[in-house]
Amino acid sequence: MTNTRLTDPEVLENRYPVRLETFEIRKGSGGKGKHRGGDGIIREIRFLEPMTASIVSNRRKVAPYGISGGSPGAVGVNRLIRKDGKVEELSHRAECKMEPGDIFRIETPGGGGFGLPVATTGGGGSSSSSSSSYMFTTALCAGVAVVAASAAFVLARYYSSGRQKKQ
């Protein structure tokens, strides 16, 4: 139901006997770097009737890579929290019987960071004197920020070197 497209809470709760109890940014899950990787998200879904839940996910063992000296993002985590408080760690692919009151917790991975981290001097920001400096916005989806960052870096380096396509 929530593969690469994120299902709206209202749709999820209308179609299935579940309640979305938590939907928040997984702060600090993006990798460190000159440009931090995007943070993942946390979703907790409480089941209201007996059901079978399945998940197919990735980046649960191998962290999303950082690029050009950036640190990897945090790996994702899948957990089943039973109504009695018992917590079961799930693998990247799992199927489990859910009972009323059980919670399925999904923590998506953070994106890898880009570039070597820059030491701050307390000025509240960083600056760059490089002619090939650029900016980009990280995405919440793991991996997207890294792809966008590397593409921006390649283009910035290409155009700043004067190797533009001849007309």
mmCIF file with all atom_site columns, C-alpha atoms in Angstrom:
data_model
loop_
_atom_site.group_PDB
_atom_site.id
_atom_site.type_symbol
_atom_site.label_atom_id
_atom_site.label_alt_id
_atom_site.label_comp_id
_atom_site.label_asym_id
_atom_site.label_entity_id
_atom_site.label_seq_id
_atom_site.pdbx_PDB_ins_code
_atom_site.Cartn_x
_atom_site.Cartn_y
_atom_site.Cartn_z
_atom_site.occupancy
_atom_site.B_iso_or_equiv
_atom_site.pdbx_formal_charge
_atom_site.auth_seq_id
_atom_site.auth_comp_id
_atom_site.auth_asym_id
_atom_site.auth_atom_id
_atom_site.pdbx_PDB_model_num
ATOM 1   C CA . MET A 1 1   ? 0.000   0.000   0.000   1.00 0.00 ? 1   MET A CA 1
ATOM 2   C CA . THR A 1 2   ? 2.915   2.388   0.603   1.00 0.00 ? 2   THR A CA 1
ATOM 3   C CA . ASN A 1 3   ? 5.665   1.326   -1.763  1.00 0.00 ? 3   ASN A CA 1
ATOM 4   C CA . THR A 1 4   ? 7.186   4.255   -3.628  1.00 0.00 ? 4   THR A CA 1
ATOM 5   C CA . ARG A 1 5   ? 4.055   6.353   -3.272  1.00 0.00 ? 5   ARG A CA 1
ATOM 6   C CA . LEU A 1 6   ? 2.977   7.310   0.200   1.00 0.00 ? 6   LEU A CA 1
ATOM 7   C CA . THR A 1 7   ? -0.650  6.488   0.949   1.00 0.00 ? 7   THR A CA 1
ATOM 8   C CA . ASP A 1 8   ? -2.575  9.312   2.621   1.00 0.00 ? 8   ASP A CA 1
ATOM 9   C CA . PRO A 1 9   ? -3.575  8.536   6.222   1.00 0.00 ? 9   PRO A CA 1
ATOM 10  C CA . GLU A 1 10  ? -7.263  9.114   5.440   1.00 0.00 ? 10  GLU A CA 1
ATOM 11  C CA . VAL A 1 11  ? -7.172  6.616   2.565   1.00 0.00 ? 11  VAL A CA 1
ATOM 12  C CA . LEU A 1 12  ? -5.281  4.022   4.619   1.00 0.00 ? 12  LEU A CA 1
ATOM 13  C CA . GLU A 1 13  ? -7.715  4.301   7.535   1.00 0.00 ? 13  GLU A CA 1
ATOM 14  C CA . ASN A 1 14  ? -10.758 4.287   5.240   1.00 0.00 ? 14  ASN A CA 1
ATOM 15  C CA . ARG A 1 15  ? -9.717  1.150   3.341   1.00 0.00 ? 15  ARG A CA 1
ATOM 16  C CA . TYR A 1 16  ? -8.396  -0.947  6.221   1.00 0.00 ? 16  TYR A CA 1
ATOM 17  C CA . PRO A 1 17  ? -9.235  -1.425  9.911   1.00 0.00 ? 17  PRO A CA 1
ATOM 18  C CA . VAL A 1 18  ? -6.101  0.419   11.048  1.00 0.00 ? 18  VAL A CA 1
ATOM 19  C CA . ARG A 1 19  ? -5.170  3.733   12.651  1.00 0.00 ? 19  ARG A CA 1
ATOM 20  C CA . LEU A 1 20  ? -2.043  5.669   11.723  1.00 0.00 ? 20  LEU A CA 1
ATOM 21  C CA . GLU A 1 21  ? -0.707  6.674   15.128  1.00 0.00 ? 21  GLU A CA 1
ATOM 22  C CA . THR A 1 22  ? 2.666   8.162   14.161  1.00 0.00 ? 22  THR A CA 1
ATOM 23  C CA . PHE A 1 23  ? 3.817   9.838   10.973  1.00 0.00 ? 23  PHE A CA 1
ATOM 24  C CA . GLU A 1 24  ? 6.934   11.922  11.533  1.00 0.00 ? 24  GLU A CA 1
ATOM 25  C CA . ILE A 1 25  ? 10.392  12.716  10.230  1.00 0.00 ? 25  ILE A CA 1
ATOM 26  C CA . ARG A 1 26  ? 13.116  10.382  11.517  1.00 0.00 ? 26  ARG A CA 1
ATOM 27  C CA . LYS A 1 27  ? 15.406  13.153  12.706  1.00 0.00 ? 27  LYS A CA 1
ATOM 28  C CA . GLY A 1 28  ? 19.121  12.552  12.388  1.00 0.00 ? 28  GLY A CA 1
ATOM 29  C CA . SER A 1 29  ? 18.814  9.574   10.029  1.00 0.00 ? 29  SER A CA 1
ATOM 30  C CA . GLY A 1 30  ? 20.403  11.405  7.068   1.00 0.00 ? 30  GLY A CA 1
ATOM 31  C CA . GLY A 1 31  ? 24.147  10.937  6.601   1.00 0.00 ? 31  GLY A CA 1
ATOM 32  C CA . LYS A 1 32  ? 26.563  13.715  7.552   1.00 0.00 ? 32  LYS A CA 1
ATOM 33  C CA . GLY A 1 33  ? 28.374  15.723  4.916   1.00 0.00 ? 33  GLY A CA 1
ATOM 34  C CA . LYS A 1 34  ? 28.736  19.183  3.468   1.00 0.00 ? 34  LYS A CA 1
ATOM 35  C CA . HIS A 1 35  ? 25.133  18.542  2.451   1.00 0.00 ? 35  HIS A CA 1
ATOM 36  C CA . ARG A 1 36  ? 23.310  16.186  4.828   1.00 0.00 ? 36  ARG A CA 1
ATOM 37  C CA . GLY A 1 37  ? 21.318  13.305  3.435   1.00 0.00 ? 37  GLY A CA 1
ATOM 38  C CA . GLY A 1 38  ? 17.545  13.547  3.719   1.00 0.00 ? 38  GLY A CA 1
ATOM 39  C CA . ASP A 1 39  ? 15.964  12.166  6.870   1.00 0.00 ? 39  ASP A CA 1
ATOM 40  C CA . GLY A 1 40  ? 13.697  9.130   6.651   1.00 0.00 ? 40  GLY A CA 1
ATOM 41  C CA . ILE A 1 41  ? 10.234  8.871   8.177   1.00 0.00 ? 41  ILE A CA 1
ATOM 42  C CA . ILE A 1 42  ? 8.608   6.906   10.982  1.00 0.00 ? 42  ILE A CA 1
ATOM 43  C CA . ARG A 1 43  ? 5.141   5.410   10.597  1.00 0.00 ? 43  ARG A CA 1
ATOM 44  C CA . GLU A 1 44  ? 3.325   3.452   13.275  1.00 0.00 ? 44  GLU A CA 1
ATOM 45  C CA . ILE A 1 45  ? 0.156   1.688   12.206  1.00 0.00 ? 45  ILE A CA 1
ATOM 46  C CA . ARG A 1 46  ? -2.131  0.228   14.890  1.00 0.00 ? 46  ARG A CA 1
ATOM 47  C CA . PHE A 1 47  ? -4.301  -2.692  13.794  1.00 0.00 ? 47  PHE A CA 1
ATOM 48  C CA . LEU A 1 48  ? -7.926  -2.676  14.939  1.00 0.00 ? 48  LEU A CA 1
ATOM 49  C CA . GLU A 1 49  ? -8.891  -6.168  13.716  1.00 0.00 ? 49  GLU A CA 1
ATOM 50  C CA . PRO A 1 50  ? -6.998  -9.422  13.112  1.00 0.00 ? 50  PRO A CA 1
ATOM 51  C CA . MET A 1 51  ? -5.109  -9.182  9.811   1.00 0.00 ? 51  MET A CA 1
ATOM 52  C CA . THR A 1 52  ? -1.990  -10.367 8.034   1.00 0.00 ? 52  THR A CA 1
ATOM 53  C CA . ALA A 1 53  ? 0.596   -7.655  7.332   1.00 0.00 ? 53  ALA A CA 1
ATOM 54  C CA . SER A 1 54  ? 3.386   -7.943  4.778   1.00 0.00 ? 54  SER A CA 1
ATOM 55  C CA . ILE A 1 55  ? 6.323   -5.686  4.048   1.00 0.00 ? 55  ILE A CA 1
ATOM 56  C CA . VAL A 1 56  ? 8.948   -5.665  1.326   1.00 0.00 ? 56  VAL A CA 1
ATOM 57  C CA . SER A 1 57  ? 11.610  -3.041  1.954   1.00 0.00 ? 57  SER A CA 1
ATOM 58  C CA . ASN A 1 58  ? 15.294  -2.361  1.388   1.00 0.00 ? 58  ASN A CA 1
ATOM 59  C CA . ARG A 1 59  ? 18.288  -0.710  3.051   1.00 0.00 ? 59  ARG A CA 1
ATOM 60  C CA . ARG A 1 60  ? 17.693  -2.634  6.285   1.00 0.00 ? 60  ARG A CA 1
ATOM 61  C CA . LYS A 1 61  ? 21.212  -4.153  6.403   1.00 0.00 ? 61  LYS A CA 1
ATOM 62  C CA . VAL A 1 62  ? 23.333  -2.012  4.078   1.00 0.00 ? 62  VAL A CA 1
ATOM 63  C CA . ALA A 1 63  ? 23.096  1.727   4.710   1.00 0.00 ? 63  ALA A CA 1
ATOM 64  C CA . PRO A 1 64  ? 22.453  4.190   1.854   1.00 0.00 ? 64  PRO A CA 1
ATOM 65  C CA . TYR A 1 65  ? 25.871  5.276   0.615   1.00 0.00 ? 65  TYR A CA 1
ATOM 66  C CA . GLY A 1 66  ? 27.365  8.709   1.093   1.00 0.00 ? 66  GLY A CA 1
ATOM 67  C CA . ILE A 1 67  ? 29.140  10.327  -1.860  1.00 0.00 ? 67  ILE A CA 1
ATOM 68  C CA . SER A 1 68  ? 32.388  12.316  -2.112  1.00 0.00 ? 68  SER A CA 1
ATOM 69  C CA . GLY A 1 69  ? 33.254  11.868  1.557   1.00 0.00 ? 69  GLY A CA 1
ATOM 70  C CA . GLY A 1 70  ? 29.706  12.038  2.930   1.00 0.00 ? 70  GLY A CA 1
ATOM 71  C CA . SER A 1 71  ? 28.619  9.559   5.592   1.00 0.00 ? 71  SER A CA 1
ATOM 72  C CA . PRO A 1 72  ? 26.037  6.855   4.941   1.00 0.00 ? 72  PRO A CA 1
ATOM 73  C CA . GLY A 1 73  ? 22.468  7.366   6.090   1.00 0.00 ? 73  GLY A CA 1
ATOM 74  C CA . ALA A 1 74  ? 20.910  5.244   8.838   1.00 0.00 ? 74  ALA A CA 1
ATOM 75  C CA . VAL A 1 75  ? 19.549  1.838   7.857   1.00 0.00 ? 75  VAL A CA 1
ATOM 76  C CA . GLY A 1 76  ? 15.809  1.302   7.966   1.00 0.00 ? 76  GLY A CA 1
ATOM 77  C CA . VAL A 1 77  ? 14.072  -0.690  10.690  1.00 0.00 ? 77  VAL A CA 1
ATOM 78  C CA . ASN A 1 78  ? 10.860  -2.736  10.705  1.00 0.00 ? 78  ASN A CA 1
ATOM 79  C CA . ARG A 1 79  ? 9.331   -3.655  14.060  1.00 0.00 ? 79  ARG A CA 1
ATOM 80  C CA . LEU A 1 80  ? 6.215   -5.333  15.324  1.00 0.00 ? 80  LEU A CA 1
ATOM 81  C CA . ILE A 1 81  ? 5.085   -4.059  18.730  1.00 0.00 ? 81  ILE A CA 1
ATOM 82  C CA . ARG A 1 82  ? 2.560   -6.448  20.251  1.00 0.00 ? 82  ARG A CA 1
ATOM 83  C CA . LYS A 1 83  ? -0.244  -5.101  22.407  1.00 0.00 ? 83  LYS A CA 1
ATOM 84  C CA . ASP A 1 84  ? 1.433   -6.674  25.481  1.00 0.00 ? 84  ASP A CA 1
ATOM 85  C CA . GLY A 1 85  ? 4.579   -4.557  24.796  1.00 0.00 ? 85  GLY A CA 1
ATOM 86  C CA . LYS A 1 86  ? 6.735   -7.331  23.302  1.00 0.00 ? 86  LYS A CA 1
ATOM 87  C CA . VAL A 1 87  ? 8.850   -6.004  20.396  1.00 0.00 ? 87  VAL A CA 1
ATOM 88  C CA . GLU A 1 88  ? 9.806   -8.183  17.431  1.00 0.00 ? 88  GLU A CA 1
ATOM 89  C CA . GLU A 1 89  ? 12.490  -7.060  14.978  1.00 0.00 ? 89  GLU A CA 1
ATOM 90  C CA . LEU A 1 90  ? 11.491  -7.884  11.405  1.00 0.00 ? 90  LEU A CA 1
ATOM 91  C CA . SER A 1 91  ? 13.695  -8.392  8.360   1.00 0.00 ? 91  SER A CA 1
ATOM 92  C CA . HIS A 1 92  ? 13.433  -6.450  5.107   1.00 0.00 ? 92  HIS A CA 1
ATOM 93  C CA . ARG A 1 93  ? 10.777  -8.912  3.910   1.00 0.00 ? 93  ARG A CA 1
ATOM 94  C CA . ALA A 1 94  ? 8.262   -10.139 6.431   1.00 0.00 ? 94  ALA A CA 1
ATOM 95  C CA . GLU A 1 95  ? 4.722   -11.359 6.868   1.00 0.00 ? 95  GLU A CA 1
ATOM 96  C CA . CYS A 1 96  ? 3.086   -11.457 10.278  1.00 0.00 ? 96  CYS A CA 1
ATOM 97  C CA . LYS A 1 97  ? -0.287  -12.064 11.870  1.00 0.00 ? 97  LYS A CA 1
ATOM 98  C CA . MET A 1 98  ? -1.558  -8.892  13.498  1.00 0.00 ? 98  MET A CA 1
ATOM 99  C CA . GLU A 1 99  ? -4.042  -8.815  16.362  1.00 0.00 ? 99  GLU A CA 1
ATOM 100 C CA . PRO A 1 100 ? -6.123  -5.846  17.526  1.00 0.00 ? 100 PRO A CA 1
ATOM 101 C CA . GLY A 1 101 ? -3.832  -3.416  19.364  1.00 0.00 ? 101 GLY A CA 1
ATOM 102 C CA . ASP A 1 102 ? -0.622  -4.560  17.642  1.00 0.00 ? 102 ASP A CA 1
ATOM 103 C CA . ILE A 1 103 ? 1.521   -1.838  16.040  1.00 0.00 ? 103 ILE A CA 1
ATOM 104 C CA . PHE A 1 104 ? 3.628   -2.137  12.891  1.00 0.00 ? 104 PHE A CA 1
ATOM 105 C CA . ARG A 1 105 ? 6.487   0.398   13.078  1.00 0.00 ? 105 ARG A CA 1
ATOM 106 C CA . ILE A 1 106 ? 8.376   1.325   9.914   1.00 0.00 ? 106 ILE A CA 1
ATOM 107 C CA . GLU A 1 107 ? 11.483  3.525   10.070  1.00 0.00 ? 107 GLU A CA 1
ATOM 108 C CA . THR A 1 108 ? 12.659  4.328   6.551   1.00 0.00 ? 108 THR A CA 1
ATOM 109 C CA . PRO A 1 109 ? 16.390  4.793   5.908   1.00 0.00 ? 109 PRO A CA 1
ATOM 110 C CA . GLY A 1 110 ? 18.007  8.200   5.703   1.00 0.00 ? 110 GLY A CA 1
ATOM 111 C CA . GLY A 1 111 ? 19.794  9.336   2.553   1.00 0.00 ? 111 GLY A CA 1
ATOM 112 C CA . GLY A 1 112 ? 23.575  9.334   2.343   1.00 0.00 ? 112 GLY A CA 1
ATOM 113 C CA . GLY A 1 113 ? 25.418  12.622  2.881   1.00 0.00 ? 113 GLY A CA 1
ATOM 114 C CA . PHE A 1 114 ? 27.321  14.430  0.139   1.00 0.00 ? 114 PHE A CA 1
ATOM 115 C CA . GLY A 1 115 ? 30.791  15.911  0.454   1.00 0.00 ? 115 GLY A CA 1
ATOM 116 C CA . LEU A 1 116 ? 33.154  16.195  3.365   1.00 0.00 ? 116 LEU A CA 1
ATOM 117 C CA . PRO A 1 117 ? 31.559  17.808  6.410   1.00 0.00 ? 117 PRO A CA 1
ATOM 118 C CA . VAL A 1 118 ? 32.510  21.484  6.766   1.00 0.00 ? 118 VAL A CA 1
ATOM 119 C CA . ALA A 1 119 ? 33.633  22.692  10.184  1.00 0.00 ? 119 ALA A CA 1
ATOM 120 C CA . THR A 1 120 ? 31.472  25.569  11.347  1.00 0.00 ? 120 THR A CA 1
ATOM 121 C CA . THR A 1 121 ? 32.941  28.595  13.060  1.00 0.00 ? 121 THR A CA 1
ATOM 122 C CA . GLY A 1 122 ? 29.811  29.487  14.962  1.00 0.00 ? 122 GLY A CA 1
ATOM 123 C CA . GLY A 1 123 ? 28.563  31.877  12.284  1.00 0.00 ? 123 GLY A CA 1
ATOM 124 C CA . GLY A 1 124 ? 25.424  29.824  11.730  1.00 0.00 ? 124 GLY A CA 1
ATOM 125 C CA . GLY A 1 125 ? 26.119  28.883  8.131   1.00 0.00 ? 125 GLY A CA 1
ATOM 126 C CA . SER A 1 126 ? 28.726  27.891  5.662   1.00 0.00 ? 126 SER A CA 1
ATOM 127 C CA . SER A 1 127 ? 30.054  29.673  2.661   1.00 0.00 ? 127 SER A CA 1
ATOM 128 C CA . SER A 1 128 ? 32.010  28.600  -0.359  1.00 0.00 ? 128 SER A CA 1
ATOM 129 C CA . SER A 1 129 ? 34.454  30.565  -2.447  1.00 0.00 ? 129 SER A CA 1
ATOM 130 C CA . SER A 1 130 ? 34.578  27.891  -5.143  1.00 0.00 ? 130 SER A CA 1
ATOM 131 C CA . SER A 1 131 ? 33.415  28.905  -8.616  1.00 0.00 ? 131 SER A CA 1
ATOM 132 C CA . SER A 1 132 ? 31.670  25.554  -8.875  1.00 0.00 ? 132 SER A CA 1
ATOM 133 C CA . SER A 1 133 ? 29.566  25.943  -5.743  1.00 0.00 ? 133 SER A CA 1
ATOM 134 C CA . TYR A 1 134 ? 25.918  24.970  -5.941  1.00 0.00 ? 134 TYR A CA 1
ATOM 135 C CA . MET A 1 135 ? 22.914  24.305  -3.792  1.00 0.00 ? 135 MET A CA 1
ATOM 136 C CA . PHE A 1 136 ? 20.282  21.616  -3.853  1.00 0.00 ? 136 PHE A CA 1
ATOM 137 C CA . THR A 1 137 ? 17.387  20.543  -1.690  1.00 0.00 ? 137 THR A CA 1
ATOM 138 C CA . THR A 1 138 ? 17.457  17.105  -0.125  1.00 0.00 ? 138 THR A CA 1
ATOM 139 C CA . ALA A 1 139 ? 14.411  14.920  -0.512  1.00 0.00 ? 139 ALA A CA 1
ATOM 140 C CA . LEU A 1 140 ? 12.783  12.797  2.156   1.00 0.00 ? 140 LEU A CA 1
ATOM 141 C CA . CYS A 1 141 ? 13.060  9.707   -0.012  1.00 0.00 ? 141 CYS A CA 1
ATOM 142 C CA . ALA A 1 142 ? 16.227  7.762   0.673   1.00 0.00 ? 142 ALA A CA 1
ATOM 143 C CA . GLY A 1 143 ? 18.552  7.707   -2.294  1.00 0.00 ? 143 GLY A CA 1
ATOM 144 C CA . VAL A 1 144 ? 16.912  10.579  -4.166  1.00 0.00 ? 144 VAL A CA 1
ATOM 145 C CA . ALA A 1 145 ? 19.029  13.185  -2.385  1.00 0.00 ? 145 ALA A CA 1
ATOM 146 C CA . VAL A 1 146 ? 22.232  11.350  -3.234  1.00 0.00 ? 146 VAL A CA 1
ATOM 147 C CA . VAL A 1 147 ? 21.319  11.016  -6.918  1.00 0.00 ? 147 VAL A CA 1
ATOM 148 C CA . ALA A 1 148 ? 20.320  14.682  -7.097  1.00 0.00 ? 148 ALA A CA 1
ATOM 149 C CA . ALA A 1 149 ? 23.481  15.712  -5.265  1.00 0.00 ? 149 ALA A CA 1
ATOM 150 C CA . SER A 1 150 ? 25.821  13.776  -7.523  1.00 0.00 ? 150 SER A CA 1
ATOM 151 C CA . ALA A 1 151 ? 24.056  15.003  -10.670 1.00 0.00 ? 151 ALA A CA 1
ATOM 152 C CA . ALA A 1 152 ? 24.275  18.604  -9.463  1.00 0.00 ? 152 ALA A CA 1
ATOM 153 C CA . PHE A 1 153 ? 27.954  18.144  -8.605  1.00 0.00 ? 153 PHE A CA 1
ATOM 154 C CA . VAL A 1 154 ? 28.794  16.644  -12.003 1.00 0.00 ? 154 VAL A CA 1
ATOM 155 C CA . LEU A 1 155 ? 26.944  19.415  -13.855 1.00 0.00 ? 155 LEU A CA 1
ATOM 156 C CA . ALA A 1 156 ? 28.457  22.175  -11.707 1.00 0.00 ? 156 ALA A CA 1
ATOM 157 C CA . ARG A 1 157 ? 31.966  20.800  -12.225 1.00 0.00 ? 157 ARG A CA 1
ATOM 158 C CA . TYR A 1 158 ? 31.392  20.289  -15.964 1.00 0.00 ? 158 TYR A CA 1
ATOM 159 C CA . TYR A 1 159 ? 30.072  23.773  -16.659 1.00 0.00 ? 159 TYR A CA 1
ATOM 160 C CA . SER A 1 160 ? 32.557  25.554  -14.393 1.00 0.00 ? 160 SER A CA 1
ATOM 161 C CA . SER A 1 161 ? 35.468  23.937  -16.228 1.00 0.00 ? 161 SER A CA 1
ATOM 162 C CA . GLY A 1 162 ? 34.494  25.594  -19.511 1.00 0.00 ? 162 GLY A CA 1
ATOM 163 C CA . ARG A 1 163 ? 33.775  22.320  -21.298 1.00 0.00 ? 163 ARG A CA 1
ATOM 164 C CA . GLN A 1 164 ? 30.309  23.330  -22.467 1.00 0.00 ? 164 GLN A CA 1
ATOM 165 C CA . LYS A 1 165 ? 28.887  21.780  -25.570 1.00 0.00 ? 165 LYS A CA 1
ATOM 166 C CA . LYS A 1 166 ? 30.021  23.688  -28.680 1.00 0.00 ? 166 LYS A CA 1
ATOM 167 C CA . GLN A 1 167 ? 27.271  25.131  -30.855 1.00 0.00 ? 167 GLN A CA 1
#
